[in-house]
Amino acid sequence: MAGKKILITGATGQVARPVAEALAKDNEVWCLGRFGDATAERELTDQGMHTRRWDMATDGLGGLPDDFTHVLHSAVHRGDGTDFEDAVAVNSVATGRLMTHCRRAESFLYVSTGAIYASQGLDHHYTETDPLGGRAPWLPTYPVGKLATEGTVRAFAATLGLPTTIARLNVAYGPYGHGGVPVLFYRQMLAGRPIEVPRGGQHLCSPIHTDDIARQVPLLWGAAGVPAQVVNWGGDETVGIRDLMAYVSEVTGTPAGFTEAEVTRETYAYDNTRRRALIGDCRVDWRTGVRRALAAHFPQLETSTPLS
Ligand code: NDP
């Protein structure tokens, strides 16, 4: 993709930052956010990107150009776990404002989540038509806010005639931000804390490296439509969380402890049929991707297997 004028929210985050950096090479990229981390903002502007303050909870978009060709909406207000009114209102209203402001765009991509699916048991591979209503005991406001925002996105796509994709992201991981589930759990291992797993099994996931995410964003824009196109956005491989972290333990030499618990950080495997038909396959296999993510977050790490 080249010569486009692109607007990105959440560009300081784990998911959208590598996308912004990749697109900034050949496009005019604008990033909206609070930029509490001044270093992150400077690193974006150093790469030629424009930044503009926008707090989703409070701000309108007056003064922002409205001739963007493509929009990636990745920012999220996950909420505090208890205030559902806040999670629904902040995300939905901000998204409505954003889509209205960018109504002339060629396409709009909203990053949603598989956490909105109603839980169907450990081995289920979720499809786009599965029942909704994920509960996420670890942060109950999160799936509610995301599902409400999907409704907002569908409504504005239809009423504005704005071609849109709603991509329900699986476990994203890579070099930026918190690094994603493999890095978060590795930090837990380093602290000597066991990883909580469900009784009698393990959660599955379809992890996707941010290199694949960055490559696929323009493809997802290309798949946008009215009504909004909904697609599961995960990696090609299904991996158990216990197996994933056992691999991390193997390459780092750090012991992985597991404990069975009632409340766990649930992940979910995807049926990727629709995504593969729309935009094709992923390129980063999970073992290579996880090693690269570890190398980026822990450059001093000495390992039995080369990380990158
Ligand atoms: P991060 O927590 O890394 O980043 C969150 C981003 O949201 C930051 O860039 C932050 O910007 C922005 N943000 C938060 N609150 C506000 C606000 N009030 N106003 C403006 N911007 C705000 O998130 P991820 O990169 O991990 O997630 C990106 C998207 O992907 C989210 O929509 C999430 O739901 C979805 N997702 C992520 C998955 C993952 O594995 N990471 C899995 C499934 C879905 P700032 O720094 O400027 O405050």
Short mmCIF file of C-alpha atoms and ligand atoms in Angstrom, two decimals:
data_model
loop_
_atom_site.label_atom_id
_atom_site.label_comp_id
_atom_site.label_asym_id
_atom_site.label_seq_id
_atom_site.Cartn_x
_atom_site.Cartn_y
_atom_site.Cartn_z
CA MET A 1 0.00 0.00 0.00
CA ALA A 2 1.44 3.37 -0.97
CA GLY A 3 0.38 6.97 -1.33
CA LYS A 4 -2.64 6.67 0.96
CA LYS A 5 -3.70 8.92 3.84
CA ILE A 6 -4.21 6.67 6.83
CA LEU A 7 -5.65 7.31 10.28
CA ILE A 8 -4.75 4.96 13.12
CA THR A 9 -6.01 4.86 16.70
CA GLY A 10 -4.16 2.89 19.36
CA ALA A 11 -0.85 3.34 17.52
CA THR A 12 1.12 3.27 20.77
CA GLY A 13 -0.31 -0.18 21.47
CA GLN A 14 0.98 -3.66 20.93
CA VAL A 15 -1.18 -4.34 17.88
CA ALA A 16 -1.35 -1.09 15.92
CA ARG A 17 2.17 0.20 16.42
CA PRO A 18 3.89 -2.22 14.05
CA VAL A 19 1.11 -1.58 11.54
CA ALA A 20 1.66 2.18 11.78
CA GLU A 21 5.41 1.77 11.36
CA ALA A 22 5.04 -0.50 8.34
CA LEU A 23 2.53 1.79 6.62
CA ALA A 24 4.46 4.99 7.40
CA LYS A 25 7.20 3.94 5.00
CA ASP A 26 5.08 4.66 1.91
CA ASN A 27 1.97 6.45 3.15
CA GLU A 28 0.90 9.54 5.09
CA VAL A 29 0.02 8.19 8.53
CA TRP A 30 -1.81 10.07 11.29
CA CYS A 31 -2.09 8.65 14.80
CA LEU A 32 -4.73 9.59 17.36
CA GLY A 33 -4.28 8.95 21.08
CA ARG A 34 -3.61 10.26 24.54
CA PHE A 35 0.14 9.65 24.28
CA GLY A 36 0.73 9.34 28.00
CA ASP A 37 4.07 7.86 26.96
CA ALA A 38 5.90 10.79 25.36
CA THR A 39 8.67 8.49 24.15
CA ALA A 40 6.22 6.40 22.14
CA GLU A 41 4.82 9.53 20.53
CA ARG A 42 8.28 10.82 19.64
CA GLU A 43 9.21 7.48 18.11
CA LEU A 44 6.15 7.72 15.87
CA THR A 45 6.84 11.30 14.80
CA ASP A 46 10.52 10.46 14.22
CA GLN A 47 9.28 8.06 11.55
CA GLY A 48 7.35 10.83 9.83
CA MET A 49 3.93 10.19 11.34
CA HIS A 50 1.58 12.94 12.48
CA THR A 51 0.14 12.66 15.98
CA ARG A 52 -2.98 14.30 17.36
CA ARG A 53 -4.38 14.23 20.93
CA TRP A 54 -7.65 12.38 21.24
CA ASP A 55 -9.03 10.92 24.44
CA MET A 56 -11.87 8.64 23.42
CA ALA A 57 -13.64 9.31 26.72
CA THR A 58 -13.92 13.05 26.28
CA ASP A 59 -12.81 14.44 22.94
CA GLY A 60 -14.43 15.18 19.63
CA LEU A 61 -12.48 15.31 16.38
CA GLY A 62 -12.81 18.97 15.45
CA GLY A 63 -9.81 20.26 13.51
CA LEU A 64 -8.68 16.83 12.35
CA PRO A 65 -8.49 16.41 8.54
CA ASP A 66 -11.38 14.38 7.16
CA ASP A 67 -9.87 13.17 3.91
CA PHE A 68 -8.36 9.90 5.15
CA THR A 69 -8.52 7.06 2.68
CA HIS A 70 -8.21 4.27 5.28
CA VAL A 71 -8.86 4.03 9.02
CA LEU A 72 -7.59 1.46 11.52
CA HIS A 73 -9.43 1.72 14.83
CA SER A 74 -7.42 -0.27 17.36
CA ALA A 75 -7.69 1.89 20.50
CA VAL A 76 -9.69 0.33 23.30
CA HIS A 77 -10.96 1.43 26.66
CA ARG A 78 -11.08 -1.94 28.42
CA GLY A 79 -12.77 -0.56 31.54
CA ASP A 80 -12.12 -1.27 35.18
CA GLY A 81 -13.99 -4.57 35.29
CA THR A 82 -17.02 -3.17 37.10
CA ASP A 83 -18.31 -0.05 35.31
CA PHE A 84 -20.16 -1.45 32.28
CA GLU A 85 -21.89 1.84 31.49
CA ASP A 86 -18.47 3.47 31.12
CA ALA A 87 -17.01 0.70 28.91
CA VAL A 88 -20.00 0.73 26.58
CA ALA A 89 -20.36 4.50 26.38
CA VAL A 90 -16.71 5.44 25.90
CA ASN A 91 -15.98 2.90 23.17
CA SER A 92 -19.28 3.21 21.32
CA VAL A 93 -19.54 6.99 21.28
CA ALA A 94 -15.90 7.48 20.29
CA THR A 95 -16.27 4.95 17.47
CA GLY A 96 -19.42 6.62 16.17
CA ARG A 97 -17.64 9.96 16.15
CA LEU A 98 -14.63 8.47 14.39
CA MET A 99 -16.66 6.79 11.66
CA THR A 100 -18.78 9.87 11.09
CA HIS A 101 -15.68 12.05 10.81
CA CYS A 102 -14.09 9.61 8.34
CA ARG A 103 -17.26 8.84 6.39
CA ARG A 104 -15.53 9.59 3.05
CA ALA A 105 -12.84 6.94 3.60
CA GLU A 106 -12.44 4.01 1.22
CA SER A 107 -12.50 1.59 4.14
CA PHE A 108 -12.61 1.33 7.91
CA LEU A 109 -11.17 -1.53 9.99
CA TYR A 110 -12.31 -2.11 13.55
CA VAL A 111 -10.19 -4.41 15.72
CA SER A 112 -12.57 -6.49 17.79
CA THR A 113 -11.88 -9.65 19.80
CA GLY A 114 -12.77 -13.31 20.10
CA ALA A 115 -13.54 -12.62 23.78
CA ILE A 116 -17.07 -11.71 22.68
CA TYR A 117 -17.90 -15.36 21.85
CA ALA A 118 -19.97 -17.26 24.39
CA SER A 119 -17.73 -19.94 25.85
CA GLN A 120 -18.29 -23.35 24.25
CA GLY A 121 -15.77 -25.60 25.92
CA LEU A 122 -12.04 -26.05 25.63
CA ASP A 123 -11.78 -27.78 22.25
CA HIS A 124 -14.20 -25.64 20.28
CA HIS A 125 -12.97 -23.79 17.17
CA TYR A 126 -15.04 -20.62 16.99
CA THR A 127 -16.67 -19.46 13.76
CA GLU A 128 -18.06 -16.01 13.03
CA THR A 129 -21.64 -17.26 13.41
CA ASP A 130 -21.15 -18.81 16.85
CA PRO A 131 -23.23 -17.48 19.77
CA LEU A 132 -21.99 -14.26 21.32
CA GLY A 133 -21.82 -13.25 24.97
CA GLY A 134 -18.28 -13.85 26.27
CA ARG A 135 -17.93 -13.12 29.98
CA ALA A 136 -14.17 -12.76 30.61
CA PRO A 137 -14.16 -13.11 34.42
CA TRP A 138 -10.66 -11.62 34.44
CA LEU A 139 -12.08 -8.31 33.05
CA PRO A 140 -15.88 -8.46 32.57
CA THR A 141 -16.23 -4.96 31.10
CA TYR A 142 -13.93 -5.80 28.20
CA PRO A 143 -16.09 -8.12 26.06
CA VAL A 144 -19.19 -6.06 26.82
CA GLY A 145 -17.50 -2.88 25.58
CA LYS A 146 -16.18 -4.67 22.47
CA LEU A 147 -19.54 -6.22 21.59
CA ALA A 148 -21.33 -2.92 22.05
CA THR A 149 -18.78 -1.30 19.76
CA GLU A 150 -19.28 -3.96 17.11
CA GLY A 151 -22.94 -2.92 17.10
CA THR A 152 -21.94 0.70 16.72
CA VAL A 153 -19.59 -0.15 13.86
CA ARG A 154 -22.26 -2.13 12.02
CA ALA A 155 -24.76 0.71 12.43
CA PHE A 156 -22.45 3.45 11.19
CA ALA A 157 -21.11 1.33 8.33
CA ALA A 158 -24.67 0.84 7.11
CA THR A 159 -25.99 4.35 7.66
CA LEU A 160 -22.89 6.12 6.33
CA GLY A 161 -22.27 3.63 3.52
CA LEU A 162 -18.70 3.31 4.82
CA PRO A 163 -17.06 0.01 3.70
CA THR A 164 -16.01 -1.68 6.92
CA THR A 165 -14.33 -4.79 8.30
CA ILE A 166 -14.78 -5.99 11.86
CA ALA A 167 -11.80 -8.26 12.55
CA ARG A 168 -12.06 -10.32 15.73
CA LEU A 169 -8.45 -10.61 16.78
CA ASN A 170 -7.11 -13.70 18.54
CA VAL A 171 -3.95 -13.74 20.72
CA ALA A 172 -1.66 -11.14 19.15
CA TYR A 173 1.99 -11.16 20.11
CA GLY A 174 5.18 -9.48 18.98
CA PRO A 175 7.92 -7.00 19.81
CA TYR A 176 5.87 -4.02 21.03
CA GLY A 177 3.88 -3.01 24.07
CA HIS A 178 3.09 -5.75 26.55
CA GLY A 179 4.17 -8.34 23.96
CA GLY A 180 0.98 -10.38 24.12
CA VAL A 181 0.03 -13.51 26.05
CA PRO A 182 3.32 -15.46 25.55
CA VAL A 183 5.38 -12.55 26.90
CA LEU A 184 2.94 -11.73 29.69
CA PHE A 185 2.95 -15.33 30.89
CA TYR A 186 6.73 -15.53 30.56
CA ARG A 187 7.01 -12.54 32.90
CA GLN A 188 4.80 -14.46 35.30
CA MET A 189 7.16 -17.45 35.04
CA LEU A 190 10.15 -15.21 35.76
CA ALA A 191 8.37 -13.96 38.88
CA GLY A 192 7.92 -17.57 39.97
CA ARG A 193 4.14 -17.41 39.76
CA PRO A 194 2.29 -20.36 38.23
CA ILE A 195 0.10 -19.95 35.16
CA GLU A 196 -3.56 -20.64 35.84
CA VAL A 197 -5.13 -23.25 33.57
CA PRO A 198 -8.67 -24.64 33.54
CA ARG A 199 -9.43 -27.88 35.33
CA GLY A 200 -9.00 -30.92 33.14
CA GLY A 201 -7.35 -29.34 30.13
CA GLN A 202 -5.96 -26.17 28.62
CA HIS A 203 -7.27 -23.21 26.69
CA LEU A 204 -6.47 -23.20 23.01
CA CYS A 205 -5.60 -20.16 20.94
CA SER A 206 -4.78 -19.18 17.35
CA PRO A 207 -1.83 -16.88 18.00
CA ILE A 208 -0.92 -14.32 15.35
CA HIS A 209 2.39 -12.45 15.16
CA THR A 210 2.25 -8.70 14.62
CA ASP A 211 4.26 -9.11 11.37
CA ASP A 212 1.29 -11.00 9.95
CA ILE A 213 -1.07 -8.41 11.43
CA ALA A 214 0.82 -5.56 9.76
CA ARG A 215 0.83 -7.37 6.42
CA GLN A 216 -2.85 -8.25 6.62
CA VAL A 217 -4.28 -4.85 7.59
CA PRO A 218 -4.35 -3.58 3.96
CA LEU A 219 -5.89 -6.89 2.93
CA LEU A 220 -8.62 -6.49 5.53
CA TRP A 221 -9.29 -2.99 4.24
CA GLY A 222 -9.62 -4.55 0.83
CA ALA A 223 -12.21 -6.99 2.18
CA ALA A 224 -14.36 -4.22 3.69
CA GLY A 225 -17.99 -3.96 2.72
CA VAL A 226 -21.44 -2.64 3.50
CA PRO A 227 -22.88 -4.25 5.56
CA ALA A 228 -19.70 -4.66 7.57
CA GLN A 229 -17.63 -7.77 6.87
CA VAL A 230 -17.02 -9.76 10.08
CA VAL A 231 -14.01 -12.06 10.21
CA ASN A 232 -12.03 -14.02 12.78
CA TRP A 233 -8.45 -12.74 12.75
CA GLY A 234 -6.01 -15.29 14.15
CA GLY A 235 -3.01 -17.34 13.11
CA ASP A 236 -3.23 -20.53 11.07
CA GLU A 237 -2.12 -22.83 13.90
CA THR A 238 -4.02 -23.95 16.99
CA VAL A 239 -1.86 -23.99 20.12
CA GLY A 240 -2.66 -24.91 23.73
CA ILE A 241 -1.59 -22.32 26.28
CA ARG A 242 0.10 -25.00 28.37
CA ASP A 243 1.99 -26.25 25.29
CA LEU A 244 2.90 -22.68 24.31
CA MET A 245 4.39 -21.90 27.70
CA ALA A 246 6.10 -25.28 27.95
CA TYR A 247 7.86 -24.32 24.71
CA VAL A 248 8.83 -20.95 26.20
CA SER A 249 10.18 -22.81 29.21
CA GLU A 250 12.13 -25.15 26.95
CA VAL A 251 13.87 -22.38 25.00
CA THR A 252 14.49 -20.04 27.95
CA GLY A 253 15.31 -22.60 30.62
CA THR A 254 12.85 -20.89 32.98
CA PRO A 255 10.58 -23.38 34.75
CA ALA A 256 6.88 -23.09 33.94
CA GLY A 257 4.48 -23.89 36.74
CA PHE A 258 0.78 -24.46 36.13
CA THR A 259 -2.08 -24.44 38.58
CA GLU A 260 -5.68 -25.46 37.92
CA ALA A 261 -8.16 -22.72 38.75
CA GLU A 262 -11.83 -21.82 38.35
CA VAL A 263 -11.03 -18.37 36.91
CA THR A 264 -8.44 -18.33 34.15
CA ARG A 265 -7.49 -15.99 31.34
CA GLU A 266 -9.56 -17.68 28.67
CA THR A 267 -8.36 -17.90 25.08
CA TYR A 268 -10.07 -19.57 22.12
CA ALA A 269 -9.13 -21.35 18.94
CA TYR A 270 -10.55 -20.14 15.64
CA ASP A 271 -12.03 -21.73 12.60
CA ASN A 272 -10.09 -19.64 10.07
CA THR A 273 -12.05 -20.61 6.96
CA ARG A 274 -13.48 -17.17 6.28
CA ARG A 275 -10.23 -15.31 6.92
CA ARG A 276 -8.27 -17.65 4.64
CA ALA A 277 -10.82 -17.20 1.86
CA LEU A 278 -10.77 -13.42 2.22
CA ILE A 279 -7.09 -12.61 2.72
CA GLY A 280 -5.07 -15.82 2.61
CA ASP A 281 -2.69 -17.51 5.01
CA CYS A 282 -0.30 -16.31 7.70
CA ARG A 283 3.46 -16.52 7.28
CA VAL A 284 4.95 -16.57 10.78
CA ASP A 285 4.80 -19.98 12.47
CA TRP A 286 4.19 -19.69 16.19
CA ARG A 287 7.46 -21.17 17.45
CA THR A 288 9.55 -18.80 15.32
CA GLY A 289 7.29 -15.89 16.22
CA VAL A 290 7.41 -16.57 19.95
CA ARG A 291 11.21 -16.83 19.90
CA ARG A 292 11.41 -13.51 18.03
CA ALA A 293 9.04 -11.83 20.50
CA LEU A 294 11.09 -13.09 23.44
CA ALA A 295 14.30 -11.86 21.81
CA ALA A 296 12.77 -8.40 21.38
CA HIS A 297 11.51 -8.12 24.95
CA PHE A 298 14.45 -9.80 26.65
CA PRO A 299 17.55 -8.92 24.59
CA GLN A 300 19.94 -10.17 27.31
CA LEU A 301 18.29 -13.58 27.52
CA GLU A 302 20.67 -16.51 27.08
CA THR A 303 18.87 -19.52 25.72
CA SER A 304 19.41 -23.08 24.68
CA THR A 305 17.86 -22.33 21.28
CA PRO A 306 18.77 -19.17 19.32
CA LEU A 307 15.81 -16.84 19.71
CA SER A 308 16.10 -15.00 16.42
P1 NDP B 1 -2.78 -1.89 24.15
O1 NDP B 1 -3.27 -1.99 25.55
O2 NDP B 1 -1.38 -2.28 23.85
O3 NDP B 1 -3.00 -0.41 23.63
C1 NDP B 1 -4.21 0.24 23.84
C2 NDP B 1 -4.25 1.46 22.94
O4 NDP B 1 -5.52 2.11 23.14
C3 NDP B 1 -3.16 2.45 23.23
O5 NDP B 1 -2.57 2.83 22.03
C4 NDP B 1 -3.89 3.63 23.87
O6 NDP B 1 -3.40 4.85 23.43
C5 NDP B 1 -5.28 3.48 23.31
N1 NDP B 1 -6.27 4.04 24.23
C6 NDP B 1 -6.69 3.50 25.39
N2 NDP B 1 -7.58 4.31 25.97
C7 NDP B 1 -7.72 5.38 25.14
C8 NDP B 1 -8.49 6.57 25.20
N3 NDP B 1 -9.30 6.84 26.24
N4 NDP B 1 -8.41 7.45 24.18
C9 NDP B 1 -7.57 7.19 23.14
N5 NDP B 1 -6.82 6.10 23.02
C10 NDP B 1 -6.88 5.20 24.03
O7 NDP B 1 -3.81 -2.70 23.27
P2 NDP B 1 -3.54 -3.76 22.11
O8 NDP B 1 -2.64 -3.15 21.10
O9 NDP B 1 -3.16 -5.04 22.76
O10 NDP B 1 -4.99 -3.97 21.50
C11 NDP B 1 -5.38 -3.27 20.33
C12 NDP B 1 -6.76 -3.72 19.91
O11 NDP B 1 -6.75 -5.12 19.67
C13 NDP B 1 -7.82 -3.47 20.97
O12 NDP B 1 -8.99 -3.00 20.34
C14 NDP B 1 -8.06 -4.84 21.58
O13 NDP B 1 -9.39 -4.97 22.05
C15 NDP B 1 -7.79 -5.74 20.40
N6 NDP B 1 -7.33 -7.07 20.75
C16 NDP B 1 -6.06 -7.27 21.21
C17 NDP B 1 -5.60 -8.54 21.45
C18 NDP B 1 -4.20 -8.81 21.89
O14 NDP B 1 -3.81 -10.00 21.97
N7 NDP B 1 -3.37 -7.81 22.14
C19 NDP B 1 -6.48 -9.72 21.30
C20 NDP B 1 -7.82 -9.39 20.83
C21 NDP B 1 -8.20 -8.11 20.55
P3 NDP B 1 -2.56 5.87 24.37
O15 NDP B 1 -1.23 5.25 24.63
O16 NDP B 1 -2.44 7.09 23.55
O17 NDP B 1 -3.36 6.07 25.62
#
